[in-house]
Amino acid sequence: MTWRCALVQRWLPGYLDAEADGIRKRLVERHLKQCPRCRQELADLEATIRLVQAHPVPDPGPEFWEAFQRELHLKLAELQHREMPAPKRHRLPYALAAAPLLFLLVVGVGWWRGYLPGLPSREAGTPAPPAAALPAPVAPPQKGEVELVVHGGGASHPPGPEKVLYAGIDEGLWDDDLVLNWDVDPVLADLSPEEREALARRLTGREP
Amino acid sequence: MADPQLVTRAQEGDVPAFEELVKRYQRDIYGLACRMVGDPEEARDVMQQAFLQAFVHLREFRQQSAFRTWLFRITLNQCYNFLKGRKRYGEPVDVQDLVLEAEDSPEGNLVAQQERARLYQALEKLPAKQRAVIALKLEQNLSYQEIAQVLGGTAGAARVNYCQALKKLKKLLLSEQDHDVAVRPCPKVAPRISRR
């Protein structure tokens, strides 16, 4: 075998494949005309290709394909069921919202139970009524004013709850801290003016 | 419906669209698997595994190549895995199953059976990659570019691989022919002997 035969035999599969370019194809054809050995090689390669193409893989038949598709369908359904992604639960927003809510809950419970004395009291925290609905602000009573009110005010100007409190402070019955913690408004709210006056008198010790 | 539309629908979770693709290419895949593993039952399992793998990884397919070549690549990977396992556990190759199955065809005659047996024996002796390139080129009619997409590498490398495979197959066929003249193999006994 000459070097030319070796070269041409390397090109023979491509030559059979009809993908060889023009120059190479012409070289192969020219060589084949004068080389019986390469012609035999070409014939063998052609026979090999023909043999492979003449014996394809036999088709197993429609029953085979039906059974295969049925089985594959079941496996695909199972796979899809298994591969179905779980619904994504975005837990971060819930966590972010839960933290301040929990904090507010703890503070609220502490404030309600009185464990947090530094915070404003429950009554102080209630929203103030509109300014128009409130009576005119009462100036802090001076010393002796209660006496004046109680004794000189008469039934036409009954003492309000503030005056009763200040009267008690003036008389030394309670101090400021006690007053702040004393829930007097609900008690006085239901009293008539006469009852309030009687209470004030009793508190100031002037009731006979 | 064209392949890309079916693939897109299948990627969105449409199982019937995927099954339509399966129907379209099952014969090609089966043919390739049969050529590679040489046993119809094993080829069926390999084909099923290949389609299941394709379904699982369908979302990773970016349609940069044809769906068919992508399927071929998956099938070949499954075949390589199967062959690796068979080599490890030393199971014998019994290409006679394929030959016997083909004998049921009405056109089968004695000469054709002998030729087929000779071809299958020769193909079985080819390295797996050369067998793959022969099957892809001569049976699936892929271009070198498509073969390169399936097997990896360049189109030039695929061409060289094909040339070498064809020459080797020719040599094996000739040697099988000589062997056939000398000894007539017994298909039922040969696998048992090789197992021992």
XYZ file of C-alpha atoms in Angstrom, chain B residues 3-150:
148
model
C -41.535 20.080 18.100
C -40.695 23.453 19.689
C -44.341 24.152 20.515
C -44.789 20.690 21.980
C -41.587 21.036 23.960
C -42.702 24.410 25.320
C -46.039 22.980 26.356
C -44.368 19.966 27.913
C -42.012 22.260 29.795
C -45.066 23.956 31.265
C -46.171 20.600 32.674
C -48.397 19.408 29.834
C -47.957 15.623 30.013
C -49.988 14.843 26.841
C -47.664 17.127 24.887
C -44.697 15.165 26.181
C -46.417 11.901 25.318
C -46.912 13.186 21.798
C -43.171 13.776 21.599
C -42.616 10.265 22.914
C -44.821 8.815 20.189
C -42.911 10.779 17.610
C -39.455 9.562 18.596
C -39.973 6.258 20.378
C -38.971 4.210 17.341
C -35.757 6.174 16.842
C -34.888 5.872 20.497
C -35.693 2.193 20.545
C -33.557 1.618 17.455
C -30.607 3.406 18.963
C -31.001 1.626 22.294
C -31.234 -1.751 20.548
C -28.083 -1.061 18.605
C -26.285 0.000 21.725
C -27.327 -2.677 24.226
C -28.085 -5.468 21.747
C -31.086 -6.795 23.652
C -34.730 -5.832 22.993
C -35.866 -6.140 26.611
C -32.956 -4.133 27.909
C -33.468 -1.633 25.109
C -37.057 -1.184 26.237
C -35.938 -0.446 29.789
C -33.241 1.912 28.574
C -35.758 3.689 26.362
C -38.168 4.087 29.248
C -35.436 5.419 31.484
C -34.361 7.829 28.766
C -37.868 9.232 28.374
C -38.317 9.547 32.123
C -34.992 11.337 32.395
C -36.006 13.607 29.554
C -39.266 14.403 31.341
C -37.505 15.164 34.604
C -34.909 17.411 32.974
C -37.156 18.907 30.332
C -37.029 22.359 31.876
C -33.257 22.364 31.460
C -33.614 21.902 27.695
C -33.129 25.360 26.202
C -33.981 24.350 22.626
C -30.524 25.244 21.355
C -30.514 21.940 19.499
C -33.246 19.745 18.105
C -35.293 17.848 20.668
C -34.483 14.640 18.820
C -30.733 15.053 19.205
C -31.216 15.950 22.856
C -33.167 12.718 23.307
C -30.422 10.782 21.546
C -27.892 12.206 23.923
C -29.928 11.175 26.968
C -30.479 7.727 25.484
C -26.785 7.264 24.845
C -25.965 8.264 28.399
C -28.456 5.704 29.644
C -26.927 3.124 27.320
C -23.418 3.885 28.561
C -24.609 3.493 32.148
C -26.260 0.213 31.294
C -23.184 -1.084 29.484
C -20.978 -0.021 32.357
C -23.159 -1.968 34.774
C -23.227 -4.972 32.502
C -19.470 -4.894 32.154
C -19.088 -4.631 35.901
C -21.384 -7.533 36.662
C -20.145 -9.596 33.741
C -23.481 -10.376 32.121
C -23.083 -11.957 28.730
C -24.160 -10.224 25.581
C -26.916 -12.117 23.837
C -27.546 -10.513 20.493
C -29.397 -13.611 19.412
C -32.565 -12.226 21.018
C -32.525 -9.445 18.486
C -31.778 -11.843 15.671
C -34.587 -14.202 16.708
C -37.017 -11.330 17.013
C -36.128 -10.206 13.527
C -36.679 -13.715 12.217
C -40.382 -13.341 12.819
C -40.575 -10.864 9.980
C -42.027 -12.381 6.821
C -39.127 -11.349 4.617
C -36.675 -13.262 6.733
C -34.847 -15.973 4.905
C -31.787 -17.934 5.662
C -29.303 -15.660 3.945
C -30.787 -12.580 5.500
C -30.699 -14.232 8.920
C -27.056 -15.097 8.499
C -26.214 -11.615 7.355
C -28.145 -10.112 10.235
C -26.451 -12.345 12.761
C -23.082 -11.460 11.289
C -23.882 -7.768 11.454
C -25.081 -7.929 15.054
C -22.052 -9.910 16.139
C -19.767 -7.386 14.469
C -21.617 -4.419 15.941
C -21.411 -5.991 19.366
C -17.634 -6.065 19.095
C -17.381 -2.420 18.194
C -16.572 0.038 20.975
C -19.714 1.717 22.273
C -18.875 5.134 20.880
C -18.199 3.774 17.399
C -21.395 1.764 17.557
C -23.224 4.922 18.486
C -21.760 6.906 15.623
C -22.613 4.142 13.142
C -26.191 4.008 14.378
C -26.576 7.765 14.368
C -25.093 8.190 10.904
C -26.432 5.204 9.003
C -29.749 4.572 10.747
C -30.822 7.909 12.126
C -29.290 9.839 9.207
C -27.841 12.583 11.375
C -25.332 15.004 9.944
C -21.858 15.265 11.433
C -22.898 18.468 13.137
C -25.824 16.725 14.805
C -23.655 13.754 15.739
C -21.256 16.193 17.340
C -24.140 17.647 19.344
C -25.088 14.175 20.529
